[in-house]
Coordinates of C-alpha atoms and ligand atoms in Angstrom, one line a residue:
M122 CA -96.2 9.5 131.4
S123 CA -94.1 10.4 128.2
R124 CA -95.7 9.9 124.9
P125 CA -94.5 6.9 122.9
E126 CA -92.0 7.8 120.1
L127 CA -93.0 7.1 116.5
L128 CA -91.2 7.2 113.2
T129 CA -93.1 8.1 110.1
V130 CA -91.7 6.5 106.9
A131 CA -93.9 8.2 104.4
R132 CA -95.3 11.7 103.7
L133 CA -98.6 11.2 105.6
A134 CA -101.7 13.3 105.1
P135 CA -102.4 16.1 107.7
F136 CA -105.5 14.2 108.9
L137 CA -103.2 11.4 110.0
M138 CA -100.1 13.5 111.0
E139 CA -102.2 15.8 113.3
P140 CA -103.6 13.0 115.5
L141 CA -100.2 11.3 115.5
Q142 CA -98.5 14.4 116.7
A143 CA -101.1 14.8 119.5
A144 CA -100.6 11.3 120.8
F145 CA -97.0 10.5 120.0
T146 CA -93.5 12.1 119.8
V147 CA -93.3 12.0 116.0
H148 CA -89.9 11.7 114.2
D149 CA -91.1 12.6 110.6
R150 CA -89.1 10.5 108.2
L151 CA -86.0 11.0 110.4
H152 CA -84.5 7.7 109.0
E153 CA -84.0 9.5 105.7
S154 CA -81.3 11.5 107.4
L155 CA -79.2 8.3 107.2
L156 CA -79.2 8.8 103.4
D157 CA -77.6 12.2 103.9
N158 CA -75.0 10.6 106.3
D159 CA -76.5 12.8 109.1
T160 CA -76.7 9.9 111.6
S161 CA -76.6 11.9 114.8
A162 CA -80.3 12.8 115.1
F163 CA -81.5 9.4 114.1
A164 CA -79.0 7.6 116.4
T165 CA -80.2 9.7 119.3
A166 CA -83.9 8.9 118.7
A167 CA -83.8 5.4 117.3
P168 CA -83.4 3.5 120.7
R169 CA -86.6 5.1 121.9
I170 CA -88.8 4.6 118.8
R171 CA -91.6 2.1 119.6
A172 CA -93.8 2.6 116.5
I173 CA -93.6 3.1 112.8
C174 CA -96.4 4.6 110.6
G175 CA -96.3 4.5 106.8
S176 CA -98.2 4.1 103.6
G177 CA -98.9 1.1 101.3
E178 CA -95.7 2.0 99.4
S179 CA -93.4 2.3 102.4
K180 CA -90.3 0.2 102.8
V181 CA -89.7 -1.2 106.3
G182 CA -86.8 -3.7 105.9
A183 CA -84.6 -5.7 108.2
D184 CA -81.9 -3.0 108.1
L185 CA -84.3 -0.3 109.5
L186 CA -85.7 -2.8 112.0
A187 CA -82.2 -3.6 113.3
Q188 CA -81.7 0.0 114.2
L189 CA -84.9 0.2 116.3
P190 CA -84.5 -2.1 119.3
A191 CA -87.6 -0.8 121.1
L192 CA -90.0 -1.2 118.1
E193 CA -93.3 -2.8 118.8
I194 CA -95.7 -2.0 115.9
V195 CA -95.7 -1.0 112.3
S196 CA -99.0 0.6 111.2
I197 CA -99.5 0.9 107.4
M198 CA -102.1 3.3 106.0
G199 CA -102.9 1.0 103.1
V200 CA -104.2 -2.4 102.3
G201 CA -100.9 -3.4 100.6
Y202 CA -97.8 -3.8 102.8
D203 CA -95.4 -5.5 100.4
G204 CA -92.6 -3.1 101.3
V205 CA -92.7 -4.4 104.9
D206 CA -90.4 -7.3 105.9
V207 CA -93.1 -9.0 107.9
A208 CA -91.0 -12.1 108.6
A209 CA -88.3 -9.9 110.2
C210 CA -91.0 -8.1 112.2
K211 CA -92.5 -11.3 113.4
A212 CA -89.0 -12.6 114.4
R213 CA -88.6 -9.5 116.5
G214 CA -92.2 -9.7 118.0
V215 CA -93.2 -6.6 116.1
V216 CA -96.8 -6.6 115.0
V217 CA -97.8 -5.2 111.5
T218 CA -101.2 -3.7 110.8
H219 CA -102.8 -2.4 107.6
T220 CA -106.1 -0.8 106.5
P221 CA -108.2 -3.4 104.5
D222 CA -111.8 -3.2 103.5
V223 CA -112.3 0.6 104.0
L224 CA -110.9 1.2 100.5
N225 CA -112.6 -1.7 98.6
D226 CA -115.3 0.4 97.0
D227 CA -112.8 3.1 95.7
V228 CA -110.4 0.6 94.2
A229 CA -113.3 -1.4 92.7
D230 CA -114.9 1.8 91.3
L231 CA -111.6 2.8 89.7
A232 CA -111.2 -0.7 88.1
L233 CA -114.6 -0.4 86.4
A234 CA -113.8 3.2 85.4
L235 CA -110.5 2.1 83.8
M236 CA -112.2 -0.8 82.0
L237 CA -114.7 1.6 80.5
D238 CA -112.0 4.2 79.8
V239 CA -109.8 1.8 77.8
A240 CA -112.7 0.1 76.0
R241 CA -114.7 3.2 75.1
R242 CA -111.6 5.4 74.7
I243 CA -113.0 8.1 77.0
P244 CA -109.8 10.0 77.6
Q245 CA -109.1 10.0 73.8
A246 CA -112.7 11.2 73.2
D247 CA -112.3 14.0 75.7
R248 CA -109.1 15.2 73.8
H249 CA -110.9 14.8 70.5
V250 CA -113.5 17.4 71.5
R251 CA -111.2 19.5 73.7
E252 CA -108.6 19.8 70.9
G253 CA -111.2 20.8 68.3
R254 CA -110.8 17.7 66.2
W255 CA -114.5 16.7 66.1
P256 CA -115.3 19.0 63.1
Q257 CA -112.7 17.0 61.1
G258 CA -114.5 13.8 61.8
N259 CA -115.9 11.3 64.4
M260 CA -113.8 9.1 66.7
P261 CA -113.2 5.5 65.4
L262 CA -115.6 2.9 66.8
A263 CA -114.6 1.5 70.2
R264 CA -115.2 -1.8 72.1
K265 CA -118.4 -2.6 73.9
M266 CA -117.8 -3.6 77.6
S267 CA -121.2 -4.7 78.7
G268 CA -121.6 -8.5 78.3
A269 CA -117.8 -9.0 77.9
R270 CA -115.8 -11.6 79.8
L271 CA -114.0 -10.4 82.9
G272 CA -111.0 -12.3 84.3
L273 CA -109.8 -11.3 87.8
V274 CA -106.3 -12.1 88.8
G275 CA -106.8 -12.4 92.6
M276 CA -110.1 -13.1 94.4
G277 CA -109.8 -11.2 97.6
R278 CA -112.3 -8.7 99.0
I279 CA -111.5 -6.0 96.4
A280 CA -111.8 -8.5 93.5
Q281 CA -115.2 -9.5 94.8
A282 CA -116.3 -5.9 94.9
I283 CA -115.1 -5.5 91.3
A284 CA -117.1 -8.7 90.3
Q285 CA -120.3 -7.4 91.9
R286 CA -120.0 -4.2 89.8
A287 CA -119.2 -6.1 86.6
L288 CA -122.3 -8.3 87.1
A289 CA -124.4 -5.1 86.8
F290 CA -122.7 -4.6 83.3
G291 CA -123.9 -8.1 82.3
M292 CA -120.3 -9.4 82.3
S293 CA -119.3 -13.0 82.9
I294 CA -116.8 -13.5 85.8
A295 CA -113.9 -15.8 86.1
Y296 CA -110.8 -15.7 88.3
T297 CA -107.5 -17.2 89.2
A298 CA -106.0 -17.3 92.7
R299 CA -103.7 -19.4 94.8
S300 CA -106.7 -21.7 95.3
A301 CA -110.2 -22.0 94.2
K302 CA -113.0 -20.5 96.3
P303 CA -115.9 -22.9 95.7
A304 CA -118.3 -20.7 97.7
L305 CA -118.1 -18.1 95.0
P306 CA -120.3 -18.4 91.9
Y307 CA -117.5 -17.6 89.5
A308 CA -115.4 -19.9 87.2
F309 CA -111.9 -20.7 88.5
H310 CA -108.8 -21.1 86.3
A311 CA -105.7 -22.6 87.7
T312 CA -103.3 -20.1 86.1
P313 CA -103.2 -16.5 84.9
A314 CA -102.6 -17.7 81.3
A315 CA -105.6 -20.0 81.3
L316 CA -107.7 -17.2 82.7
A317 CA -106.4 -14.7 80.1
A318 CA -107.3 -17.0 77.2
A319 CA -110.9 -16.9 78.5
S320 CA -111.1 -13.2 79.1
D321 CA -111.7 -10.0 77.3
F322 CA -110.7 -7.8 80.3
L323 CA -107.9 -9.1 82.6
V324 CA -107.9 -7.2 85.8
V325 CA -105.0 -7.6 88.2
I326 CA -106.0 -7.3 91.8
T327 CA -103.5 -9.4 93.7
P328 CA -101.2 -8.3 96.6
G329 CA -97.7 -7.2 95.6
G330 CA -94.5 -8.8 96.8
A331 CA -92.2 -11.6 95.8
A332 CA -95.0 -14.2 95.4
T333 CA -96.7 -12.2 92.6
R334 CA -93.7 -10.5 91.0
K335 CA -94.1 -10.4 87.2
L336 CA -97.0 -12.8 87.5
I337 CA -98.4 -11.2 84.3
D338 CA -95.7 -11.9 81.8
A339 CA -95.4 -12.3 78.0
T340 CA -97.1 -15.7 78.1
V341 CA -100.1 -14.3 79.9
L342 CA -100.3 -11.4 77.5
D343 CA -100.1 -13.7 74.5
A344 CA -103.0 -15.7 75.9
L345 CA -105.1 -12.5 76.5
G346 CA -104.7 -11.8 72.8
P347 CA -105.2 -9.0 70.3
K348 CA -108.8 -8.2 71.4
G349 CA -107.9 -8.3 75.1
Y350 CA -107.3 -5.5 77.6
L351 CA -105.1 -5.5 80.7
V352 CA -106.1 -3.4 83.8
N353 CA -103.8 -3.2 86.8
V354 CA -105.1 -1.7 90.0
A355 CA -102.8 -3.8 92.3
R356 CA -99.1 -3.2 92.3
G357 CA -96.7 -2.4 89.4
S358 CA -94.5 -5.3 90.4
V359 CA -97.2 -7.8 89.4
V360 CA -96.8 -7.0 85.7
D361 CA -93.7 -7.5 83.6
E362 CA -93.7 -3.9 82.4
S363 CA -91.2 -4.4 79.6
A364 CA -93.3 -7.4 78.3
L365 CA -96.4 -5.2 78.5
I366 CA -94.8 -2.4 76.5
A367 CA -93.7 -4.8 73.8
A368 CA -97.2 -6.4 73.7
L369 CA -98.9 -3.1 73.4
Q370 CA -96.5 -1.9 70.7
K371 CA -96.9 -5.2 68.7
G372 CA -100.6 -5.4 69.0
T373 CA -100.4 -8.6 71.0
I374 CA -103.1 -7.1 73.2
A375 CA -105.6 -4.4 72.3
G376 CA -104.8 -2.0 75.2
A377 CA -104.1 -1.4 78.9
A378 CA -105.3 0.8 81.7
L379 CA -102.8 1.1 84.5
D380 CA -103.0 2.8 87.9
V381 CA -99.7 1.3 89.2
F382 CA -96.2 1.0 87.8
E383 CA -92.9 -0.7 88.5
N384 CA -91.0 2.6 89.4
E385 CA -93.6 5.1 90.7
P386 CA -93.9 8.0 90.2
H387 CA -91.8 7.5 87.1
V388 CA -93.7 6.0 84.1
P389 CA -91.8 4.9 81.0
E390 CA -92.1 7.3 78.0
A391 CA -93.1 4.3 75.9
L392 CA -96.3 3.9 77.9
R393 CA -97.0 7.6 78.1
A394 CA -96.7 7.9 74.2
M395 CA -99.2 5.1 73.4
D396 CA -102.7 5.9 72.3
N397 CA -104.1 2.5 73.4
V398 CA -103.2 3.0 77.1
V399 CA -105.0 4.8 79.9
L400 CA -102.7 5.9 82.8
T401 CA -103.6 7.1 86.3
P402 CA -101.2 8.0 89.1
H403 CA -102.0 5.3 91.8
I404 CA -105.3 6.8 92.8
G405 CA -107.1 3.6 93.7
S406 CA -108.0 4.7 97.2
A407 CA -107.5 8.5 96.6
T408 CA -110.8 10.0 97.7
S409 CA -111.2 12.2 100.8
A410 CA -113.7 9.8 102.4
T411 CA -111.6 6.7 101.9
R412 CA -108.2 8.2 102.8
Q413 CA -109.8 9.6 106.0
A414 CA -111.2 6.1 106.9
M415 CA -107.7 4.6 106.2
A416 CA -106.0 7.2 108.4
D417 CA -108.5 6.7 111.2
L418 CA -107.9 2.9 111.0
A419 CA -104.1 3.3 110.9
F420 CA -104.3 5.5 113.9
E421 CA -106.7 3.2 115.8
N422 CA -104.3 0.3 115.3
L423 CA -101.6 2.4 117.0
A424 CA -103.9 3.7 119.8
A425 CA -105.2 0.2 120.5
H426 CA -101.7 -1.3 120.7
F427 CA -100.5 1.3 123.3
A428 CA -103.8 1.1 125.2
G429 CA -103.6 -2.7 125.4
R430 CA -106.8 -3.2 123.4
P431 CA -107.2 -5.8 120.6
L432 CA -105.9 -4.6 117.2
P433 CA -108.6 -3.8 114.6
S434 CA -106.7 -5.0 111.6
P435 CA -103.4 -6.8 112.0
V436 CA -102.1 -8.2 108.7
P437 CA -103.0 -11.9 108.1
E438 CA -99.5 -13.1 109.0
C439 CA -99.8 -11.4 112.4
R440 CA -103.2 -12.7 113.5
Ligands
8YV669 C1 -102.2 4.1 98.6 C2 -102.5 1.6 98.2 O1 -101.2 4.1 97.6 O2 -103.8 0.7 100.0 C3 -102.8 0.6 99.3 O3 -102.1 -0.5 99.4 O4 -101.8 1.3 97.3 C4 -103.1 2.9 98.3 O5 -104.2 2.9 99.1 C5 -101.5 4.2 99.9 O6 -101.3 2.9 100.5 C6 -102.2 5.1 100.8 O7 -101.4 5.3 102.0

């Protein structure tokens, strides 16, 4: 029996590409040939493609779906799938899967690391020593993080992992989300602005997509205030990046630590030039162990689908 044909829509790690190539006929980012007006190879393969595999940043829109009449499943190696038109998939009977939970620890660890980095100015301290400036004087005093007020924008499983870590630092925990979760022992605020006004560290950990686009805007930043810090480990789209740059430049907030950006991998020069900002290149889940677990789960979703087994992790909209 011929192997199912699969389109990759992202550069996937070898530890996912290799099992895919063993089990499927893989067309590696063949759809990009359309951008070069080289339609022949894609037009030949497209009618046979039954599966897509991509990353959390991949775009799978209605236009691509319309060219794949035999598509059955979209498997995303990532917890976020905001680039996938899930409604269009569902309308076609195409199931979407992702890789939740296996990356919770890594993203939560990075959130705490970024909070400490921006409060205690650890990158700046490293440069102070490394550039030989210590003999000229000590660093300015920083901001204590233990015992501070943490505000979580979003209260899913990663946010709960961040909260558990923050409790060990003696922090108070509050959150905002679409609805209160009374089973959790944390204070709920109905809006991001109300939460920001009651927080020292505002950590963004919502899904991306239209529902959260620019959720963190100038009003929220004003409420966070001149002693407040913004940390984003969710999606760049959730923060109004222009408003953030203005707030940082004017001292509306004290600082920011960002792992995600509106136009990755391009980060505005204004952010890269500021001393009260910590920047990392979307490394929330970027450890060998976690990416292997994500790859294994993304592959298992595909294998289960074609073997007629229950899917390990369909997205909530497809359950
Ligand atoms: C990676 C992520 O960027 O899981 C997500 O949604 O943003 C990260 O894990 C990517 O998805 C890994 O493929």
